[in-house]
Amino acid sequence: MKPPFRQLPGARSVDLFARAQQSLVGGVNSPVRAFRSVGMSPLFIKRGKGARIYDADDNEFIDFVGSWGPLILGHAHEAVLEAVAGALRSGTSFGAPCEAEVLLAEQLKDACPAVDLVRFVNSGNEATQGALRAARGFTGRERVIKFAGCYHGSVDSLLVKAGSGAMTLGVADSGGVPASFVESTLIAEFNDLQSVLDLVNEFPGEIAAVILELIPGNMGVIRPELTFLRGLRDVCDREGILLICDEVMTGFRVARGGAQSLFELTPDLSTFGKVIGGGFPVGAYGGRADVMSQVAPLGPVYQAGTLSGNPVAMAAGLAALSLLEDETIYTELGAKSQALVDGFRSAAAERGIALQTACFGGMFGFFFAERPVRNYADALASNVDIYPRFFKGMLQQGIYLAPSPYEALFMSTAHDDGDLECTLDAFREVLRHL
Ligand code: HOZ
């Protein structure tokens, strides 16, 4: 059923945002949520169920953000709620080992054979930080290669040409990060192996790790080229560089084994985030036993956290990941995402609008662009000027997309054929007036 059209944002969201700005930085706790890059004030969400969310004014939306990826089973899934309620009754935090963290680590290892040992943290951000520290500790080297437009959380040393909210800041680097913190960060171009080889030749024996989102999802969604990925693995092997795959968005999302299983790539370290917490704050890093054995208490690389392995978050993650053991879920998610982006592309073509799309399991995205988007420069060159009007139009039709042209979109098992039809109808309607 089509959600009713309303004027947006509604009065309650407007009021809440005015109030929020008096006590929260910019009225939000994460920049993209402020809706600045779509030129409107944000909706305050009060409830979600299945594929739908409801704002403070009781407007209903079909949601393709899904809390930025983790809600593969949709909002407020009964099995996750039950697991959380059960865990809550037993206590909320012990700062001591619990059984659920062992079970979740086993799930992770089972899904990703490249992971021998795991360390749980509270966010993808912390996971990246931990993985980099472990890589530097293991190799005794300092430099790290990242790719322009890839985003690895708001880790100081990686806030250089970062994607997501940092991409809409208007500057390549974040303020407040001392030059010395980013000195050892080298920037290469995604899908361009030569740019990596050039850096490796310029700094022989100095590079600890290459870190990447195997499927970049924070500069829009970009397809990695297989020769590029294979080449990266080869150069890392040859030069004793560790390959770190950031699976914060893609782990258990594009396939149970993440993007590394889709592209048959074996990383040395992997990072995970929100998805493995089933909607709760969880992150993890893990990988080769010899590298992870550098981490305390086994080795000298220190990393710690009271809420790491928190029993409630672990229970939520376990409930979600256990249901995702059924691999047919990914076939179904992939088919729905593909059907939707195919529909978008043909609807756009009918109106003479060029659209580039990418789709991997339950994660997808599109650019208003004439040519395929392969990297950061291509993403920046796409026609983002029409995104604010497009976004607002979709919202008014009851479709909640990411409030930035540089974010990914997410399908859940709760989206049904009716939701997809409704989304396509909205897309056609909005394009008619663009
Ligand atoms: N940077 C996150 C998505 N790539 C968005 C975080 C949030 O606002 O929740």
Coordinates of C-alpha atoms and ligand atoms in Angstrom, one line a residue:
M1 CA 0.0 0.0 0.0
K2 CA 1.2 3.5 -0.9
P3 CA 2.0 5.7 2.1
P4 CA 0.0 8.9 2.0
F5 CA 1.6 12.1 0.7
R6 CA 2.2 14.8 3.3
Q7 CA 4.1 18.1 3.4
L8 CA 7.6 17.4 4.6
P9 CA 9.2 17.9 7.1
G10 CA 6.2 17.9 9.3
A11 CA 5.7 20.3 12.2
R12 CA 6.9 17.9 14.9
S13 CA 10.2 17.2 13.1
V14 CA 10.7 20.9 12.5
D15 CA 10.1 21.6 16.2
L16 CA 12.3 18.8 17.3
F17 CA 15.1 19.9 15.0
A18 CA 14.9 23.5 16.3
R19 CA 15.1 22.2 19.8
A20 CA 17.9 19.7 19.0
Q21 CA 20.1 22.5 17.7
Q22 CA 20.1 24.1 21.1
S23 CA 21.7 21.0 22.7
L24 CA 23.2 18.8 20.0
V25 CA 25.9 19.8 17.6
G26 CA 24.1 20.8 14.4
G27 CA 21.0 19.1 16.0
V28 CA 22.4 15.6 15.2
N29 CA 24.9 13.0 16.3
S30 CA 26.2 12.1 12.9
P31 CA 26.6 14.7 10.1
V32 CA 24.8 13.0 7.2
R33 CA 21.6 12.9 9.3
A34 CA 21.3 16.6 9.3
F35 CA 20.1 16.4 5.6
R36 CA 22.3 19.3 4.7
S37 CA 23.4 17.9 1.4
V38 CA 19.7 17.6 0.4
G39 CA 19.0 21.2 1.6
M40 CA 16.2 20.4 4.0
S41 CA 15.8 19.8 7.7
P42 CA 15.8 16.2 8.9
L43 CA 12.9 13.9 9.8
F44 CA 12.9 12.6 13.3
I45 CA 12.1 8.9 13.3
K46 CA 10.1 7.4 16.2
R47 CA 9.3 3.9 15.1
G48 CA 10.1 1.2 12.5
K49 CA 8.6 -2.2 11.6
G50 CA 9.6 -4.4 8.7
A51 CA 10.4 -2.3 5.7
R52 CA 8.6 0.8 7.1
I53 CA 9.6 3.7 9.3
Y54 CA 7.4 6.4 10.9
D55 CA 8.4 9.9 11.7
A56 CA 7.4 12.1 14.6
D57 CA 4.5 13.4 12.5
D58 CA 3.3 9.9 11.9
N59 CA 4.3 10.0 8.2
E60 CA 5.0 6.5 6.9
F61 CA 7.9 5.7 4.6
I62 CA 9.3 2.7 2.8
D63 CA 12.8 2.7 4.2
F64 CA 15.9 1.9 2.0
V65 CA 18.4 3.2 4.6
G66 CA 17.8 0.4 7.2
S67 CA 20.0 2.2 9.8
W68 CA 22.7 2.4 7.2
G69 CA 22.9 -1.4 6.5
P70 CA 22.4 -3.6 9.6
L71 CA 18.6 -4.2 9.3
I72 CA 18.8 -7.0 6.8
L73 CA 15.7 -8.6 8.4
G74 CA 13.9 -5.2 8.5
H75 CA 13.0 -3.1 11.5
A76 CA 12.1 -4.6 14.9
H77 CA 12.4 -8.2 13.8
E78 CA 10.7 -10.5 16.3
A79 CA 13.6 -12.9 16.7
V80 CA 16.0 -10.1 17.4
L81 CA 13.6 -8.4 19.8
E82 CA 13.1 -11.7 21.7
A83 CA 16.9 -12.3 22.0
V84 CA 17.5 -8.8 23.2
A85 CA 14.7 -9.0 25.8
G86 CA 16.1 -12.3 27.0
A87 CA 19.6 -10.9 27.3
L88 CA 18.4 -7.8 29.1
R89 CA 16.7 -9.8 31.8
S90 CA 20.1 -11.4 32.6
G91 CA 21.9 -8.1 33.0
T92 CA 23.1 -5.4 30.6
S93 CA 26.8 -5.3 31.0
F94 CA 29.4 -7.3 32.9
G95 CA 32.8 -6.0 31.6
A96 CA 33.7 -9.7 31.8
P97 CA 33.6 -12.6 29.2
C98 CA 30.2 -14.0 28.3
E99 CA 29.1 -17.0 26.2
A100 CA 27.3 -14.9 23.5
E101 CA 30.6 -13.3 22.4
V102 CA 32.1 -16.8 21.8
L103 CA 29.1 -17.8 19.7
L104 CA 29.2 -14.6 17.7
A105 CA 32.9 -15.0 17.0
E106 CA 32.2 -18.5 15.8
Q107 CA 29.6 -17.2 13.4
L108 CA 32.1 -14.7 12.0
K109 CA 34.8 -17.3 11.6
D110 CA 32.3 -19.7 10.0
A111 CA 31.2 -17.0 7.4
C112 CA 34.7 -15.7 6.7
P113 CA 37.3 -18.4 6.6
A114 CA 40.1 -15.8 6.4
V115 CA 39.3 -14.9 10.0
D116 CA 41.2 -17.0 12.6
L117 CA 40.8 -14.7 15.6
V118 CA 38.4 -11.9 16.4
R119 CA 38.3 -8.9 18.7
F120 CA 34.9 -7.3 19.3
V121 CA 34.6 -3.5 19.7
N122 CA 31.6 -1.1 19.6
S123 CA 31.6 0.3 16.1
G124 CA 33.2 0.0 12.7
N125 CA 35.2 3.1 13.5
E126 CA 36.9 1.4 16.4
A127 CA 37.3 -1.8 14.3
T128 CA 39.3 0.1 11.7
Q129 CA 41.4 1.8 14.3
G130 CA 42.2 -1.6 15.9
A131 CA 43.0 -3.3 12.6
L132 CA 45.4 -0.5 11.6
R133 CA 47.2 -0.7 15.0
A134 CA 47.5 -4.5 14.7
A135 CA 48.9 -4.2 11.2
R136 CA 51.4 -1.6 12.2
G137 CA 52.4 -3.7 15.3
F138 CA 52.8 -6.8 13.2
T139 CA 54.8 -5.3 10.3
G140 CA 56.8 -2.7 12.3
R141 CA 55.9 -0.3 9.5
E142 CA 54.0 3.0 9.7
R143 CA 52.6 3.9 6.3
V144 CA 49.1 2.9 5.1
I145 CA 47.5 3.1 1.7
K146 CA 43.8 4.1 1.5
F147 CA 41.7 4.9 -1.5
A148 CA 40.2 8.2 -2.3
G149 CA 36.5 8.1 -1.5
C150 CA 36.7 5.0 0.7
Y151 CA 35.4 5.6 4.2
H152 CA 36.6 3.8 7.3
G153 CA 34.8 5.7 10.0
S154 CA 36.0 8.9 11.5
V155 CA 39.5 7.5 12.4
D156 CA 41.9 10.5 12.5
S157 CA 44.6 9.1 10.1
L158 CA 42.0 8.0 7.6
L159 CA 40.0 11.2 7.3
V160 CA 41.8 12.1 4.1
K161 CA 39.7 12.2 0.9
A162 CA 37.2 10.1 2.9
G163 CA 33.7 9.3 1.7
S164 CA 30.3 9.5 3.4
G165 CA 29.6 12.7 5.3
A166 CA 33.2 13.8 4.8
M167 CA 32.7 13.9 1.1
T168 CA 30.1 16.7 1.4
L169 CA 32.2 18.9 3.7
G170 CA 33.7 20.7 0.7
V171 CA 37.3 19.9 1.8
A172 CA 39.4 16.8 1.3
D173 CA 40.6 16.6 4.9
S174 CA 38.9 17.0 8.2
G175 CA 39.7 19.9 10.5
G176 CA 41.2 19.0 13.9
V177 CA 43.5 16.3 12.5
P178 CA 47.2 17.2 13.0
A179 CA 49.3 16.9 9.9
S180 CA 51.5 14.4 11.7
F181 CA 48.5 12.0 12.1
V182 CA 47.9 11.8 8.4
E183 CA 51.6 12.0 7.3
S184 CA 51.8 8.2 7.0
T185 CA 48.5 7.9 5.1
L186 CA 49.0 7.5 1.3
I187 CA 46.1 8.0 -1.1
A188 CA 45.6 5.8 -4.2
E189 CA 42.8 5.7 -6.7
F190 CA 40.2 3.0 -6.5
N191 CA 40.2 0.5 -9.5
D192 CA 43.7 1.8 -10.4
L193 CA 46.4 -0.7 -9.6
Q194 CA 49.1 1.5 -11.0
S195 CA 48.4 4.2 -8.5
V196 CA 49.1 1.6 -5.7
L197 CA 52.3 0.3 -7.5
D198 CA 53.6 3.9 -7.7
L199 CA 53.2 4.4 -4.0
V200 CA 54.8 1.0 -3.2
N201 CA 57.8 1.9 -5.4
E202 CA 58.1 5.3 -3.8
F203 CA 58.1 3.9 -0.2
P204 CA 59.7 0.4 -0.4
G205 CA 59.5 -1.6 2.8
E206 CA 57.6 1.2 4.6
I207 CA 53.9 0.3 3.9
A208 CA 52.2 -1.7 6.7
A209 CA 48.8 -2.1 5.0
V210 CA 46.4 -1.4 2.2
I211 CA 42.9 -0.8 3.5
L212 CA 39.8 -0.7 1.3
E213 CA 36.1 -1.1 1.1
L214 CA 36.0 -4.0 -1.4
I215 CA 32.7 -2.5 -2.6
P216 CA 33.0 1.2 -1.9
G217 CA 29.6 2.3 -0.5
N218 CA 30.4 5.7 0.9
M219 CA 31.1 7.6 -2.4
G220 CA 27.9 6.0 -3.9
V221 CA 28.2 2.3 -4.6
I222 CA 31.1 1.4 -7.0
R223 CA 31.9 -2.0 -8.6
P224 CA 35.4 -3.2 -8.0
E225 CA 37.3 -4.5 -11.0
L226 CA 38.5 -8.1 -10.5
T227 CA 41.9 -7.5 -12.0
F228 CA 42.3 -4.6 -9.5
L229 CA 41.5 -6.8 -6.6
R230 CA 43.7 -9.6 -7.7
G231 CA 46.5 -7.2 -8.4
L232 CA 46.2 -5.8 -4.9
R233 CA 46.5 -9.2 -3.3
D234 CA 49.6 -10.0 -5.4
V235 CA 51.4 -6.7 -4.6
C236 CA 50.6 -7.1 -0.9
D237 CA 52.0 -10.7 -0.9
R238 CA 55.1 -9.6 -2.8
E239 CA 55.9 -6.7 -0.6
G240 CA 54.9 -8.1 2.9
I241 CA 52.0 -5.6 3.1
L242 CA 48.8 -6.6 4.9
L243 CA 45.5 -6.3 3.0
I244 CA 42.7 -5.0 5.2
C245 CA 39.2 -5.4 3.9
D246 CA 36.6 -3.1 5.4
E247 CA 33.4 -5.1 5.5
V248 CA 31.6 -2.8 7.9
M249 CA 28.8 -2.3 5.3
T250 CA 29.3 -5.4 3.1
G251 CA 29.9 -8.1 5.7
F252 CA 26.8 -10.4 6.0
R253 CA 25.1 -7.8 3.7
V254 CA 26.2 -8.5 0.1
A255 CA 26.7 -12.2 0.9
R256 CA 27.0 -14.2 4.2
G257 CA 30.8 -14.2 3.7
G258 CA 30.8 -10.5 2.7
A259 CA 32.4 -9.0 -0.3
Q260 CA 35.6 -11.1 0.2
S261 CA 33.5 -14.2 -0.5
L262 CA 31.8 -12.6 -3.6
F263 CA 35.2 -11.8 -5.1
E264 CA 37.1 -14.8 -3.7
L265 CA 39.7 -12.6 -2.1
T266 CA 41.5 -13.6 1.1
P267 CA 42.4 -10.6 3.2
D268 CA 44.9 -10.6 6.0
L269 CA 42.6 -8.6 8.3
S270 CA 38.9 -7.8 8.0
T271 CA 36.8 -5.2 9.8
F272 CA 33.1 -5.5 10.6
G273 CA 30.5 -3.1 12.1
K274 CA 26.9 -2.4 12.6
V275 CA 25.6 -5.3 10.5
I276 CA 27.0 -7.9 13.0
G277 CA 25.1 -6.3 15.8
G278 CA 21.7 -6.7 14.2
G279 CA 21.0 -3.0 14.9
F280 CA 23.0 -2.7 18.1
P281 CA 26.4 -0.9 18.4
V282 CA 29.0 -3.6 17.5
G283 CA 32.1 -3.8 15.5
A284 CA 34.9 -6.3 15.1
Y285 CA 38.3 -6.8 13.5
G286 CA 39.9 -10.2 12.9
G287 CA 42.0 -12.1 10.6
R288 CA 45.3 -14.1 10.4
A289 CA 46.2 -15.7 13.8
D290 CA 49.8 -14.5 13.6
V291 CA 48.7 -10.9 13.0
M292 CA 45.9 -10.9 15.6
S293 CA 48.2 -12.5 18.1
Q294 CA 49.9 -9.1 18.3
V295 CA 46.8 -7.8 20.1
A296 CA 46.7 -7.6 23.9
P297 CA 46.6 -9.8 26.0
L298 CA 48.4 -12.1 23.5
G299 CA 50.8 -9.4 22.2
P300 CA 52.0 -5.8 22.7
V301 CA 49.4 -4.0 20.6
Y302 CA 47.0 -2.5 23.2
Q303 CA 43.3 -2.2 22.6
A304 CA 40.4 -2.4 25.1
G305 CA 36.8 -1.4 25.9
T306 CA 34.3 -2.0 28.7
L307 CA 31.3 -2.4 26.4
S308 CA 33.2 -4.6 23.9
G309 CA 31.4 -8.0 23.6
N310 CA 28.4 -6.5 25.5
P311 CA 25.9 -9.3 26.1
V312 CA 22.8 -7.5 24.8
A313 CA 24.5 -6.4 21.6
M314 CA 26.0 -9.9 21.1
A315 CA 22.6 -11.5 21.6
A316 CA 21.1 -9.2 19.0
G317 CA 23.9 -9.9 16.6
L318 CA 23.6 -13.7 17.2
A319 CA 19.9 -13.7 16.6
A320 CA 20.3 -11.8 13.3
L321 CA 23.3 -13.7 12.0
S322 CA 21.7 -17.1 12.9
L323 CA 18.8 -16.3 10.6
L324 CA 21.2 -15.2 7.9
E325 CA 22.7 -18.7 7.8
D326 CA 20.0 -19.4 5.3
E327 CA 21.9 -18.4 2.1
T328 CA 18.7 -18.3 0.0
I329 CA 18.1 -15.0 1.8
Y330 CA 20.9 -13.4 -0.2
T331 CA 19.6 -14.8 -3.5
E332 CA 16.3 -13.2 -2.7
L333 CA 17.8 -9.9 -1.6
G334 CA 19.9 -9.7 -4.7
A335 CA 17.0 -10.4 -7.0
K336 CA 14.9 -7.6 -5.3
S337 CA 17.7 -5.1 -5.4
Q338 CA 18.5 -5.9 -9.1
A339 CA 14.8 -5.7 -10.1
L340 CA 14.6 -2.3 -8.4
V341 CA 17.7 -0.8 -10.0
D342 CA 16.8 -2.3 -13.4
G343 CA 13.4 -0.6 -13.0
F344 CA 15.1 2.7 -12.1
R345 CA 17.4 2.5 -15.1
S346 CA 14.6 1.8 -17.6
A347 CA 12.4 4.5 -16.1
A348 CA 15.2 7.0 -16.3
A349 CA 16.1 5.9 -19.9
E350 CA 12.4 6.5 -20.9
R351 CA 12.9 10.2 -19.9
G352 CA 16.4 10.5 -21.5
I353 CA 18.1 10.6 -18.1
A354 CA 21.4 8.6 -17.8
L355 CA 21.6 6.5 -14.7
Q356 CA 24.5 4.3 -13.6
T357 CA 23.6 1.5 -11.2
A358 CA 25.4 -1.0 -9.0
C359 CA 23.9 -3.8 -7.0
F360 CA 25.4 -6.5 -4.7
G361 CA 23.0 -8.7 -2.7
G362 CA 21.1 -6.4 -0.4
M363 CA 23.2 -3.3 -1.1
F364 CA 22.7 -1.0 -4.2
G365 CA 23.1 2.5 -5.5
F366 CA 22.9 4.7 -8.5
F367 CA 24.4 7.8 -9.9
F368 CA 22.9 10.4 -12.3
A369 CA 25.9 10.1 -14.7
E370 CA 26.5 9.5 -18.4
R371 CA 29.4 7.2 -18.0
P372 CA 30.2 4.3 -15.5
V373 CA 31.5 5.5 -12.2
R374 CA 34.8 3.7 -11.3
N375 CA 36.3 5.9 -8.7
Y376 CA 36.1 9.1 -6.5
A377 CA 36.7 11.5 -9.4
D378 CA 33.9 9.9 -11.4
A379 CA 31.6 10.1 -8.4
L380 CA 32.4 13.7 -7.8
A381 CA 31.8 14.4 -11.5
S382 CA 28.3 12.8 -11.5
N383 CA 25.3 15.1 -11.6
V384 CA 24.7 15.5 -7.8
D385 CA 23.0 18.8 -8.3
I386 CA 19.6 17.2 -9.0
Y387 CA 19.8 14.8 -6.0
P388 CA 18.2 17.2 -3.5
R389 CA 15.1 17.7 -5.6
F390 CA 15.0 14.0 -6.4
F391 CA 15.4 13.1 -2.8
K392 CA 12.7 15.4 -1.6
G393 CA 10.4 14.2 -4.3
M394 CA 10.9 10.6 -3.3
L395 CA 10.4 11.5 0.3
Q396 CA 7.1 13.2 -0.5
Q397 CA 6.0 10.0 -2.3
G398 CA 6.8 8.0 0.9
I399 CA 10.2 6.7 -0.1
Y400 CA 13.0 7.2 2.4
L401 CA 16.4 7.2 0.6
A402 CA 19.8 8.2 1.9
P403 CA 20.0 12.0 2.4
S404 CA 23.2 12.3 0.3
P405 CA 24.0 11.2 -3.2
Y406 CA 27.2 9.5 -1.9
E407 CA 25.6 6.8 0.3
A408 CA 24.5 3.3 -0.4
L409 CA 20.9 2.0 -0.2
F410 CA 19.8 -1.2 1.5
M411 CA 17.2 -3.9 0.8
S412 CA 15.7 -6.1 3.6
T413 CA 13.9 -9.3 3.7
A414 CA 10.8 -7.3 4.8
H415 CA 10.5 -5.4 1.5
D416 CA 7.8 -7.0 -0.6
D417 CA 6.8 -6.8 -4.2
G418 CA 4.2 -4.1 -3.3
D419 CA 7.0 -2.0 -1.7
L420 CA 9.1 -2.3 -4.8
E421 CA 6.2 -1.4 -7.2
C422 CA 5.4 1.5 -5.0
T423 CA 9.0 2.7 -5.1
L424 CA 9.2 2.4 -8.9
D425 CA 6.0 4.3 -9.3
A426 CA 7.4 7.1 -7.1
F427 CA 10.6 7.1 -9.1
R428 CA 8.7 7.5 -12.4
E429 CA 6.6 10.3 -10.9
V430 CA 9.6 12.2 -9.4
L431 CA 11.5 11.9 -12.7
R432 CA 8.5 13.4 -14.5
H433 CA 9.0 16.6 -12.5
L434 CA 12.8 16.7 -12.2
Ligands
HOZ1 N1 28.4 7.5 7.7 C1 27.3 6.6 7.8 C2 26.9 6.0 6.6 N2 27.9 5.7 5.7 C3 26.1 7.4 8.4 C4 26.1 7.3 9.8 C5 24.8 7.8 10.5 O1 24.5 9.0 10.3 O2 24.2 7.0 11.2

